C-alpha cells in the first residue's frame, strides 16, 4: 500500500472518530484495517463476523461518507472478515465433530422454564455464584443506552462450542443499577440452557474467595483446572478484585482462557483504564476486547422496565395492576437506577396486597417519596477532562501529558488535574499516572495552585466553571 493511501486512511479514521466519538470508535472501528483502494471502491477488513455485521447495519453510510470526504470518487466500501482468526479450541473431552447438534440450529435464545432447576444446580456445582431466575434476556428491556451491550451479550450467549470467538473479553461497564448483572446472568442462563457449553458466572468476590479457599485446602490446581474447563467465564463487579495473589491468578486465568479461544465476559463499574488496583498488563488485556458502556436509563427504558416488572409480578399476583399513568409517573420521577424501579414496584405490590386496595397515583406518590432522588451526576472520565481542557486552551492532549513546561501547557495541565481531582473519585497517584506518569505531589501542587487562583482570579474561575459545565452537560 502506498504512503498516500496510508495517509488517506489515517484521515478517514480521524473523520470517523470525530463523527462517532471516541467510545464508539474504539468499540467498533479500532481494529478495522484498509486492505486495498481501487478507483471507485475501497476494501476494508475487520477481525470478526460480529464487527462486520454491526458496522454494516449501523455505520456503513458513515464509513462511506468519511471516505468520500477524502476521495469523492469512491462509491462503494467492501467490508470483509480477515482470515487470520483464532478459533475456539474444542474441549479435550468433547470433539466438535462428535457433538450432537440441536435441530434448531442456533442456541435457544430464551430460557425455558423447565431448564431453570438443572441449570442452576449444575452451575452451583461448578462453584458459580447463585443466579437469579428472573434475570434473563426475556426480561431485559432494550433501549438506547444498552443496545450495544445487549447485542454483544446476546452474541456471546448464542455462540456454540467451537465457534470462532467474536471479541474477547467482552467488557461491560456502567454506573450502579443499570443492568450489568442482569445482562451477565442472562448470558449465563441462556448459555447453560443448552447442553453443549459450560458458562460460569462468578462475582469477583467469589473468584477471590474460591481461589483463597482452594489455596488453603491445597486444591488450587483443581480450581484452576475447573476454571479452564469451562467455555465462558463471566465475572461480575471486577472492581472488587483485590489482592496481589488473586490478581496474578486472575491474570493467568484470563490469559489462559483467551488464548484457548474461550470467551470471557466482564462487568465493572468503570472502564478498564480506571481499574486502579489492577496491573497495567491486565488492564490492557481487558481493554483489548470489546469495551461497551451502558449509559443511564432513559425515560422510555425506565417505563419499559416498570411494565416488565408488573407483568412478572402479575404471574403470581393476578389481581395486581398498575394503571399506565402511575407507571408513567414512576418512570418520570425515579430516574436514579433500575434497583429503585424494582423497589417501587415491590412497594406498590406490598401495599396493594396488605390493604387490598387498587394502586392509585396518590398511593404511588406516598409510597415512593424516598426513592425520588436528585439526578445522578454524570460520571466524568479523566480522558474527557483532558479532551475538553485541551480543546479550550488550544493545546493537544499529548501536550497535557508531556513533560513540557512552557506556560501555555503548564496552566491547562494544572487546570485539568484540578478538575480530575474535583470531578472524579480518582486518587492523586492515579491522576498523576494518567497525566503522563507524574508524581502525586505534582498533582497536589496543581490542585492547590488552581484552588488558590480560582479564589481570587475571576477570569480563571469563570473559565473553570465553563469547563465544568461542558463536562457535566
Ligand atoms: P448493575 O449490576 O448494573 O448494578 P443490575 O443488573 O443489578 O444493575 O440492575 C438493577 C435492577 O434493574 C435489576 O432489578 C434489573 O433487573 C433492573 N434492570 C436494569 N436494566 C434493566 C433492563 N434493561 N431491563 C430490565 N431490567 C433492568
Ligand atoms: Mg451488579
Short mmCIF file of C-alpha atoms and ligand atoms in Angstrom, two decimals:
data_model
loop_
_atom_site.label_atom_id
_atom_site.label_comp_id
_atom_site.label_asym_id
_atom_site.label_seq_id
_atom_site.Cartn_x
_atom_site.Cartn_y
_atom_site.Cartn_z
CA UNK A 1 0.00 0.00 0.00
CA UNK A 2 1.32 3.44 -0.88
CA UNK A 3 2.07 6.16 1.61
CA UNK A 4 -0.61 8.30 0.07
CA UNK A 5 -3.15 5.58 0.69
CA UNK A 6 -1.97 5.16 4.25
CA UNK A 7 -2.29 8.89 4.86
CA UNK A 8 -5.75 8.93 3.42
CA UNK A 9 -6.73 6.01 5.55
CA UNK A 10 -5.48 7.79 8.67
CA UNK A 11 -7.50 10.83 7.77
CA UNK A 12 -10.61 8.75 7.14
CA UNK A 13 -10.17 7.14 10.53
CA UNK A 14 -9.77 10.57 12.07
CA UNK A 15 -13.04 11.68 10.49
CA UNK A 16 -14.78 8.56 11.64
CA UNK A 17 -13.50 9.01 15.17
CA UNK A 18 -14.71 12.56 15.43
CA UNK A 19 -18.03 11.73 13.86
CA UNK A 20 -18.93 8.80 16.13
CA UNK A 21 -17.00 9.75 19.27
CA UNK A 22 -14.12 8.05 20.98
CA UNK A 23 -16.11 5.33 22.76
CA UNK A 24 -17.98 4.11 19.74
CA UNK A 25 -14.87 4.39 17.65
CA UNK A 26 -12.77 2.29 19.94
CA UNK A 27 -15.51 -0.32 20.33
CA UNK A 28 -16.22 -0.84 16.68
CA UNK A 29 -13.58 0.65 14.45
CA UNK A 30 -10.28 0.38 16.26
CA UNK A 31 -9.49 -2.94 14.58
CA UNK A 32 -10.69 -2.08 11.12
CA UNK A 33 -7.90 -2.26 8.53
CA UNK A 34 -7.52 -0.98 5.00
CA UNK A 35 -6.95 -3.84 2.55
CA UNK A 36 -6.91 -2.01 -0.76
CA UNK A 37 -8.17 1.02 -2.65
CA UNK A 38 -9.47 0.82 -6.22
CA UNK A 39 -10.62 3.76 -8.27
CA UNK A 40 -14.22 3.70 -7.05
CA UNK A 41 -14.20 1.23 -4.23
CA UNK A 42 -12.39 0.59 -1.03
CA UNK A 43 -11.81 -2.71 0.65
CA UNK A 44 -11.71 -2.78 4.46
CA UNK A 45 -11.48 -5.68 6.87
CA UNK A 46 -12.33 -6.41 10.49
CA UNK A 47 -11.32 -9.40 12.61
CA UNK A 48 -14.79 -10.77 13.35
CA UNK A 49 -18.12 -11.50 11.75
CA UNK A 50 -19.88 -9.69 14.51
CA UNK A 51 -17.98 -6.47 13.91
CA UNK A 52 -18.62 -6.78 10.23
CA UNK A 53 -22.35 -7.14 10.54
CA UNK A 54 -22.59 -4.50 13.22
CA UNK A 55 -20.69 -1.96 11.17
CA UNK A 56 -22.64 -2.84 8.06
CA UNK A 57 -26.02 -2.40 9.68
CA UNK A 58 -25.21 0.66 11.73
CA UNK A 59 -22.37 2.55 10.18
CA UNK A 60 -21.99 1.73 6.51
CA UNK A 61 -23.22 5.16 5.35
CA UNK A 62 -21.00 6.86 7.83
CA UNK A 63 -17.93 4.95 6.69
CA UNK A 64 -18.69 5.68 3.07
CA UNK A 65 -19.19 9.39 3.63
CA UNK A 66 -15.94 9.63 5.56
CA UNK A 67 -14.19 8.09 2.55
CA UNK A 68 -15.97 10.37 0.14
CA UNK A 69 -14.80 13.37 2.12
CA UNK A 70 -11.26 12.27 1.27
CA UNK A 71 -11.90 10.65 -2.11
CA UNK A 72 -15.13 11.87 -3.73
CA UNK A 73 -14.95 9.22 -6.45
CA UNK A 74 -15.42 6.34 -4.00
CA UNK A 75 -18.86 4.80 -4.34
CA UNK A 76 -18.53 1.54 -2.55
CA UNK A 77 -16.94 0.24 0.61
CA UNK A 78 -16.50 -3.52 0.90
CA UNK A 79 -16.06 -4.96 4.31
CA UNK A 80 -14.75 -8.45 4.89
CA UNK A 81 -13.64 -10.58 7.79
CA UNK A 82 -9.90 -11.09 7.98
CA UNK A 83 -8.99 -14.72 7.80
CA UNK A 84 -6.29 -14.84 10.46
CA UNK A 85 -8.82 -15.51 13.13
CA UNK A 86 -8.33 -17.56 16.22
CA UNK A 87 -10.78 -20.37 16.61
CA UNK A 88 -12.02 -21.75 19.86
CA UNK A 89 -10.17 -24.92 20.61
CA UNK A 90 -12.65 -27.69 21.26
CA UNK A 91 -12.55 -29.07 24.77
CA UNK A 92 -10.50 -32.21 25.07
CA UNK A 93 -13.33 -34.41 26.21
CA UNK A 94 -15.79 -33.35 23.55
CA UNK A 95 -14.55 -33.28 19.97
CA UNK A 96 -16.63 -30.89 17.96
CA UNK A 97 -17.40 -33.32 15.18
CA UNK A 98 -18.87 -35.90 17.51
CA UNK A 99 -21.06 -33.41 19.26
CA UNK A 100 -24.80 -33.82 18.99
CA UNK A 101 -26.24 -30.82 17.17
CA UNK A 102 -29.53 -29.47 18.19
CA UNK A 103 -32.11 -29.40 15.48
CA UNK A 104 -32.96 -25.75 15.90
CA UNK A 105 -29.58 -24.71 14.57
CA UNK A 106 -28.72 -21.91 16.95
CA UNK A 107 -28.57 -22.00 20.71
CA UNK A 108 -32.02 -21.44 22.15
CA UNK A 109 -32.19 -17.74 22.80
CA UNK A 110 -34.68 -17.90 25.63
CA UNK A 111 -34.50 -19.90 28.76
CA UNK A 112 -37.25 -22.41 29.03
CA UNK A 113 -38.84 -22.54 32.45
CA UNK A 114 -38.08 -26.22 32.85
CA UNK A 115 -34.39 -25.60 32.34
CA UNK A 116 -34.00 -23.39 35.40
CA UNK A 117 -33.53 -26.03 38.07
CA UNK A 118 -30.93 -28.17 36.29
CA UNK A 119 -29.08 -25.11 35.04
CA UNK A 120 -28.68 -23.56 38.44
CA UNK A 121 -27.84 -26.89 40.07
CA UNK A 122 -25.04 -27.58 37.59
CA UNK A 123 -23.92 -24.02 37.79
CA UNK A 124 -23.62 -24.07 41.56
CA UNK A 125 -21.92 -27.44 41.48
CA UNK A 126 -19.24 -25.80 39.36
CA UNK A 127 -18.76 -23.27 42.11
CA UNK A 128 -20.64 -20.46 40.40
CA UNK A 129 -22.33 -17.63 42.22
CA UNK A 130 -26.08 -18.02 42.69
CA UNK A 131 -28.20 -16.96 39.74
CA UNK A 132 -31.46 -15.07 39.92
CA UNK A 133 -34.00 -16.82 37.69
CA UNK A 134 -35.62 -13.50 36.82
CA UNK A 135 -32.52 -12.08 35.19
CA UNK A 136 -32.82 -13.45 31.67
CA UNK A 137 -32.80 -11.97 28.19
CA UNK A 138 -36.57 -12.38 28.19
CA UNK A 139 -36.96 -9.81 30.95
CA UNK A 140 -34.20 -7.48 29.76
CA UNK A 141 -35.64 -4.36 28.19
CA UNK A 142 -33.65 -2.84 25.36
CA UNK A 143 -33.25 0.89 24.99
CA UNK A 144 -30.87 3.38 23.51
CA UNK A 145 -28.41 3.19 26.38
CA UNK A 146 -27.93 -0.57 26.30
CA UNK A 147 -28.39 -1.64 22.67
CA UNK A 148 -24.72 -2.31 22.08
CA UNK A 149 -24.18 -4.14 25.34
CA UNK A 150 -27.27 -6.23 24.76
CA UNK A 151 -26.33 -7.13 21.19
CA UNK A 152 -22.86 -8.16 22.24
CA UNK A 153 -24.10 -10.18 25.22
CA UNK A 154 -26.64 -11.91 23.06
CA UNK A 155 -23.99 -12.77 20.53
CA UNK A 156 -21.86 -14.33 23.24
CA UNK A 157 -24.78 -16.27 24.68
CA UNK A 158 -25.74 -17.71 21.34
CA UNK A 159 -22.28 -18.91 20.44
CA UNK A 160 -21.65 -22.64 20.26
CA UNK A 161 -18.65 -24.59 21.31
CA UNK A 162 -16.13 -24.39 18.51
CA UNK A 163 -17.47 -21.15 17.07
CA UNK A 164 -14.82 -18.52 16.48
CA UNK A 165 -14.72 -16.08 19.36
CA UNK A 166 -16.02 -12.71 18.24
CA UNK A 167 -14.38 -10.42 20.76
CA UNK A 168 -12.56 -11.27 23.89
CA UNK A 169 -13.11 -10.26 26.57
CA UNK A 170 -16.46 -8.57 26.34
CA UNK A 171 -16.23 -5.85 28.94
CA UNK A 172 -19.38 -4.02 30.01
CA UNK A 173 -19.27 -1.06 32.34
CA UNK A 174 -21.80 1.36 33.78
CA UNK A 175 -22.89 3.06 36.95
CA UNK A 176 -24.73 1.06 39.57
CA UNK A 177 -28.18 -0.37 38.91
CA UNK A 178 -28.10 -0.02 35.13
CA UNK A 179 -28.36 -3.69 34.24
CA UNK A 180 -24.86 -5.19 34.19
CA UNK A 181 -25.66 -8.07 36.49
CA UNK A 182 -28.92 -8.64 34.67
CA UNK A 183 -27.15 -8.92 31.35
CA UNK A 184 -24.36 -11.14 32.67
CA UNK A 185 -26.78 -13.54 34.30
CA UNK A 186 -28.86 -13.58 31.14
CA UNK A 187 -25.75 -14.72 29.26
CA UNK A 188 -25.21 -17.42 31.86
CA UNK A 189 -28.78 -18.72 31.80
CA UNK A 190 -29.02 -18.71 28.04
CA UNK A 191 -25.58 -20.23 27.54
CA UNK A 192 -26.18 -23.02 30.01
CA UNK A 193 -29.68 -23.89 28.92
CA UNK A 194 -28.27 -25.88 26.02
CA UNK A 195 -26.16 -28.88 26.84
CA UNK A 196 -23.05 -28.11 24.90
CA UNK A 197 -21.36 -25.27 26.74
CA UNK A 198 -20.42 -24.51 30.29
CA UNK A 199 -20.89 -20.94 31.34
CA UNK A 200 -19.65 -19.98 34.77
CA UNK A 201 -20.85 -16.82 36.48
CA UNK A 202 -18.71 -15.58 39.35
CA UNK A 203 -18.67 -12.35 41.24
CA UNK A 204 -15.14 -11.05 41.67
CA UNK A 205 -15.54 -11.78 45.36
CA UNK A 206 -16.47 -15.35 44.67
CA UNK A 207 -13.47 -15.65 42.40
CA UNK A 208 -11.28 -14.35 45.21
CA UNK A 209 -12.75 -16.49 47.97
CA UNK A 210 -12.96 -19.53 45.78
CA UNK A 211 -9.34 -19.15 44.99
CA UNK A 212 -8.18 -18.39 48.50
CA UNK A 213 -10.23 -21.26 49.90
CA UNK A 214 -8.82 -23.57 47.26
CA UNK A 215 -5.29 -22.49 48.13
CA UNK A 216 -5.90 -23.23 51.79
CA UNK A 217 -7.28 -26.64 51.09
CA UNK A 218 -4.41 -27.31 48.66
CA UNK A 219 -6.73 -27.73 45.72
CA UNK A 220 -5.67 -24.64 43.86
CA UNK A 221 -4.72 -26.77 40.91
CA UNK A 222 -8.15 -28.36 40.80
CA UNK A 223 -9.74 -24.94 40.98
CA UNK A 224 -7.68 -23.71 38.07
CA UNK A 225 -8.44 -26.84 36.10
CA UNK A 226 -12.13 -26.41 36.75
CA UNK A 227 -11.98 -22.82 35.57
CA UNK A 228 -10.12 -23.79 32.47
CA UNK A 229 -12.63 -26.49 31.65
CA UNK A 230 -15.39 -24.01 31.05
CA UNK A 231 -16.35 -22.34 27.81
CA UNK A 232 -17.47 -18.96 29.01
CA UNK A 233 -16.27 -17.29 32.18
CA UNK A 234 -18.47 -14.45 33.38
CA UNK A 235 -17.11 -12.19 36.10
CA UNK A 236 -19.25 -9.55 37.72
CA UNK A 237 -18.13 -6.46 39.64
CA UNK A 238 -14.50 -6.78 38.69
CA UNK A 239 -13.73 -3.55 40.56
CA UNK A 240 -13.83 -5.61 43.75
CA UNK A 241 -10.99 -7.88 42.75
CA UNK A 242 -8.25 -7.25 45.25
CA UNK A 243 -5.04 -8.68 46.50
CA UNK A 244 -1.85 -9.40 44.64
CA UNK A 245 -2.12 -13.18 44.50
CA UNK A 246 -5.70 -13.10 43.33
CA UNK A 247 -4.88 -10.57 40.68
CA UNK A 248 -1.95 -12.56 39.43
CA UNK A 249 -4.20 -15.59 39.30
CA UNK A 250 -6.92 -13.66 37.60
CA UNK A 251 -4.39 -12.52 35.03
CA UNK A 252 -3.26 -16.11 34.37
CA UNK A 253 -6.78 -17.38 34.10
CA UNK A 254 -7.74 -14.58 31.76
CA UNK A 255 -4.76 -15.19 29.51
CA UNK A 256 -5.22 -18.95 29.53
CA UNK A 257 -8.89 -18.70 28.66
CA UNK A 258 -8.46 -16.08 25.98
CA UNK A 259 -5.56 -17.91 24.40
CA UNK A 260 -7.59 -21.09 24.32
CA UNK A 261 -10.34 -19.22 22.50
CA UNK A 262 -12.73 -19.36 25.43
CA UNK A 263 -15.00 -16.43 25.95
CA UNK A 264 -14.60 -14.09 28.90
CA UNK A 265 -17.30 -11.62 29.87
CA UNK A 266 -16.70 -8.97 32.48
CA UNK A 267 -18.70 -6.24 34.15
CA UNK A 268 -17.42 -3.42 36.29
CA UNK A 269 -18.48 0.00 37.41
CA UNK A 270 -15.73 1.73 35.44
CA UNK A 271 -13.72 1.31 32.24
CA UNK A 272 -10.60 -0.90 32.29
CA UNK A 273 -8.29 2.11 32.32
CA UNK A 274 -9.82 3.23 35.61
CA UNK A 275 -9.36 -0.06 37.45
CA UNK A 276 -6.62 1.45 39.52
CA UNK A 277 -5.65 -1.55 41.55
CA UNK A 278 -5.13 -3.84 38.57
CA UNK A 279 -1.79 -4.02 36.95
CA UNK A 280 -1.15 -2.45 33.61
CA UNK A 281 -0.95 -5.69 31.66
CA UNK A 282 -4.33 -6.87 32.89
CA UNK A 283 -5.85 -3.50 32.12
CA UNK A 284 -4.62 -3.54 28.59
CA UNK A 285 -5.72 -7.12 28.09
CA UNK A 286 -9.18 -6.11 29.28
CA UNK A 287 -9.23 -3.09 27.02
CA UNK A 288 -8.16 -5.24 24.07
CA UNK A 289 -11.56 -6.87 23.63
CA UNK A 290 -14.83 -5.12 23.16
CA UNK A 291 -15.47 -2.45 25.77
CA UNK A 292 -19.06 -1.25 25.95
CA UNK A 293 -20.50 1.33 28.26
CA UNK A 294 -24.14 1.36 29.31
CA UNK A 295 -25.41 4.86 29.85
CA UNK A 296 -28.10 5.81 32.35
CA UNK A 297 -31.61 4.57 31.70
CA UNK A 298 -33.72 6.90 29.58
CA UNK A 299 -37.35 7.53 30.47
CA UNK A 300 -38.66 5.15 27.81
CA UNK A 301 -36.43 2.42 29.07
CA UNK A 302 -37.50 3.06 32.65
CA UNK A 303 -41.11 2.77 31.60
CA UNK A 304 -40.35 -0.46 29.76
CA UNK A 305 -38.63 -1.92 32.82
CA UNK A 306 -41.55 -0.97 35.07
CA UNK A 307 -44.02 -2.60 32.70
CA UNK A 308 -41.97 -5.76 32.54
CA UNK A 309 -41.77 -5.87 36.34
CA UNK A 310 -45.52 -5.51 36.68
CA UNK A 311 -46.08 -8.28 34.17
CA UNK A 312 -43.70 -10.51 36.10
CA UNK A 313 -45.45 -9.72 39.39
CA UNK A 314 -48.83 -10.49 37.89
CA UNK A 315 -47.75 -14.04 37.23
CA UNK A 316 -48.07 -14.63 40.97
CA UNK A 317 -50.50 -11.90 41.94
CA UNK A 318 -53.14 -11.84 39.29
CA UNK A 319 -55.12 -9.03 40.91
CA UNK A 320 -52.15 -6.67 40.93
CA UNK A 321 -52.46 -3.91 38.41
CA UNK A 322 -50.75 -0.58 37.97
CA UNK A 323 -52.54 1.93 35.74
CA UNK A 324 -50.45 3.45 32.96
CA UNK A 325 -50.50 7.00 34.40
CA UNK A 326 -48.93 5.65 37.59
CA UNK A 327 -46.24 3.83 35.62
CA UNK A 328 -45.54 6.99 33.67
CA UNK A 329 -45.32 8.96 36.87
CA UNK A 330 -42.82 6.45 38.27
CA UNK A 331 -40.75 6.46 35.10
CA UNK A 332 -40.63 10.24 35.20
CA UNK A 333 -39.72 10.56 38.86
CA UNK A 334 -37.45 7.65 39.64
CA UNK A 335 -34.52 8.50 37.48
CA UNK A 336 -31.79 7.01 39.52
CA UNK A 337 -31.42 3.36 38.60
CA UNK A 338 -33.06 0.04 37.92
CA UNK A 339 -32.94 -1.07 41.51
CA UNK A 340 -35.17 1.75 42.62
CA UNK A 341 -37.63 0.92 39.85
CA UNK A 342 -37.79 -2.62 41.12
CA UNK A 343 -38.16 -1.32 44.69
CA UNK A 344 -41.05 0.91 43.67
CA UNK A 345 -43.00 -1.95 42.11
CA UNK A 346 -42.35 -4.13 45.15
CA UNK A 347 -43.74 -1.46 47.43
CA UNK A 348 -46.84 -0.94 45.36
CA UNK A 349 -47.35 -4.68 45.31
CA UNK A 350 -46.91 -5.00 49.07
CA UNK A 351 -49.20 -2.08 49.73
CA UNK A 352 -51.96 -3.22 47.46
CA UNK A 353 -51.80 -6.76 48.91
CA UNK A 354 -51.78 -5.69 52.55
CA UNK A 355 -54.53 -3.16 52.19
CA UNK A 356 -56.41 -4.92 49.42
CA UNK A 357 -56.60 -1.61 47.59
CA UNK A 358 -56.06 -0.80 43.94
CA UNK A 359 -52.96 1.19 43.06
CA UNK A 360 -53.62 4.89 42.57
CA UNK A 361 -51.46 7.88 41.79
CA UNK A 362 -51.82 9.27 45.33
CA UNK A 363 -50.79 6.00 46.84
CA UNK A 364 -47.79 5.74 44.50
CA UNK A 365 -46.68 9.26 45.36
CA UNK A 366 -46.80 8.45 49.05
CA UNK A 367 -45.10 5.09 48.75
CA UNK A 368 -42.11 6.11 46.69
CA UNK A 369 -41.35 9.51 48.17
CA UNK A 370 -37.96 8.47 49.48
CA UNK A 371 -36.95 6.83 46.20
CA UNK A 372 -37.05 10.14 44.41
CA UNK A 373 -33.51 11.36 44.33
CA UNK A 374 -31.83 14.22 42.64
CA UNK A 375 -30.50 13.35 39.21
CA UNK A 376 -27.43 11.17 39.40
CA UNK A 377 -24.46 13.30 38.40
CA UNK A 378 -22.81 12.21 35.20
CA UNK A 379 -19.72 10.05 35.54
CA UNK A 380 -16.85 12.10 34.26
CA UNK A 381 -13.76 10.44 32.88
CA UNK A 382 -10.23 11.75 33.03
CA UNK A 383 -9.96 11.42 29.25
CA UNK A 384 -12.99 13.69 28.84
CA UNK A 385 -11.41 16.26 31.10
CA UNK A 386 -8.18 16.15 29.12
CA UNK A 387 -10.03 16.41 25.84
CA UNK A 388 -12.22 19.33 26.88
CA UNK A 389 -9.37 21.24 28.53
CA UNK A 390 -7.08 20.68 25.54
CA UNK A 391 -9.76 21.99 23.21
CA UNK A 392 -10.48 25.01 25.39
CA UNK A 393 -6.82 26.04 25.58
CA UNK A 394 -5.97 25.00 22.07
CA UNK A 395 -3.25 22.55 23.00
CA UNK A 396 -3.16 18.84 22.27
CA UNK A 397 -3.95 16.10 24.73
CA UNK A 398 -0.40 14.81 24.39
CA UNK A 399 0.88 18.26 25.37
CA UNK A 400 -1.03 17.87 28.61
CA UNK A 401 0.59 14.51 29.25
CA UNK A 402 4.04 15.57 28.09
CA UNK A 403 6.84 16.89 30.25
CA UNK A 404 6.84 20.26 28.51
CA UNK A 405 6.92 23.12 30.95
CA UNK A 406 6.07 26.15 28.81
CA UNK A 407 3.43 28.42 30.28
CA UNK A 408 0.87 27.66 27.58
CA UNK A 409 0.73 23.99 28.63
CA UNK A 410 1.54 24.22 32.34
CA UNK A 411 -1.62 26.14 33.23
CA UNK A 412 -4.04 23.98 31.18
CA UNK A 413 -2.37 20.90 32.64
CA UNK A 414 -2.88 22.19 36.17
CA UNK A 415 -6.49 23.05 35.44
CA UNK A 416 -7.05 19.58 34.04
CA UNK A 417 -5.52 17.93 37.10
CA UNK A 418 -7.59 20.15 39.35
CA UNK A 419 -10.77 19.15 37.50
CA UNK A 420 -9.76 15.49 37.66
CA UNK A 421 -9.44 15.78 41.43
CA UNK A 422 -12.68 17.68 41.94
CA UNK A 423 -14.94 15.97 39.39
CA UNK A 424 -13.86 12.33 39.71
CA UNK A 425 -13.20 10.00 42.61
CA UNK A 426 -9.70 9.20 41.40
CA UNK A 427 -6.84 9.40 43.88
CA UNK A 428 -3.88 11.74 43.48
CA UNK A 429 -1.44 8.97 42.48
CA UNK A 430 -3.93 7.68 39.93
CA UNK A 431 -4.39 11.14 38.48
CA UNK A 432 -0.61 11.54 38.33
CA UNK A 433 -0.34 8.27 36.47
CA UNK A 434 -2.96 9.34 33.95
CA UNK A 435 -1.14 12.58 33.34
CA UNK A 436 1.96 11.09 31.84
CA UNK A 437 3.18 9.30 34.97
CA UNK A 438 3.54 12.30 37.28
CA UNK A 439 4.11 12.09 40.98
CA UNK A 440 1.13 12.59 43.32
CA UNK A 441 2.84 15.61 44.89
CA UNK A 442 2.84 17.30 41.48
CA UNK A 443 -0.90 16.72 41.25
CA UNK A 444 -1.42 18.03 44.76
CA UNK A 445 0.60 21.11 43.92
CA UNK A 446 -1.52 21.73 40.81
CA UNK A 447 -4.77 21.27 42.71
CA UNK A 448 -3.72 23.73 45.45
CA UNK A 449 -2.43 26.19 42.91
CA UNK A 450 -5.68 26.30 40.95
CA UNK A 451 -7.77 26.37 44.13
CA UNK A 452 -5.81 29.41 45.23
CA UNK A 453 -6.14 31.14 41.88
CA UNK A 454 -9.83 30.42 41.46
CA UNK A 455 -10.47 32.13 44.79
CA UNK A 456 -9.07 35.43 43.60
CA UNK A 457 -8.93 35.43 39.80
CA UNK A 458 -12.44 35.78 38.45
CA UNK A 459 -11.46 35.22 34.84
CA UNK A 460 -9.90 31.88 35.69
CA UNK A 461 -12.77 30.97 37.96
CA UNK A 462 -15.22 31.65 35.09
CA UNK A 463 -13.10 29.54 32.80
CA UNK A 464 -13.11 26.66 35.25
CA UNK A 465 -16.86 26.95 35.71
CA UNK A 466 -17.34 26.85 31.97
CA UNK A 467 -15.20 23.73 31.70
CA UNK A 468 -17.16 22.07 34.49
CA UNK A 469 -20.41 22.86 32.77
CA UNK A 470 -19.18 21.41 29.48
CA UNK A 471 -18.11 18.26 31.26
CA UNK A 472 -21.31 17.85 33.20
CA UNK A 473 -23.82 18.54 30.46
P1 LIG B 1 -25.94 -3.39 37.96
O1 LIG B 1 -25.40 -4.78 38.01
O2 LIG B 1 -25.52 -2.63 36.75
O3 LIG B 1 -25.72 -2.61 39.22
P2 LIG B 1 -28.49 -4.74 37.87
O4 LIG B 1 -28.29 -5.63 36.72
O5 LIG B 1 -28.41 -5.34 39.22
O6 LIG B 1 -27.53 -3.49 37.79
O7 LIG B 1 -29.89 -3.99 37.69
C1 LIG B 1 -30.61 -3.41 38.76
C2 LIG B 1 -32.09 -3.69 38.59
O8 LIG B 1 -32.58 -3.04 37.45
C3 LIG B 1 -32.37 -5.16 38.41
O9 LIG B 1 -33.58 -5.45 39.04
C4 LIG B 1 -32.51 -5.29 36.91
O10 LIG B 1 -33.33 -6.37 36.58
C5 LIG B 1 -33.12 -3.96 36.53
N1 LIG B 1 -32.73 -3.56 35.19
C6 LIG B 1 -31.68 -2.77 34.83
N2 LIG B 1 -31.63 -2.62 33.50
C7 LIG B 1 -32.66 -3.34 33.00
C8 LIG B 1 -33.16 -3.57 31.68
N3 LIG B 1 -32.59 -3.04 30.61
N4 LIG B 1 -34.26 -4.35 31.55
C9 LIG B 1 -34.87 -4.88 32.63
N5 LIG B 1 -34.45 -4.70 33.89
C10 LIG B 1 -33.36 -3.93 34.09
MG1 LIG B 2 -24.30 -5.68 39.52
#
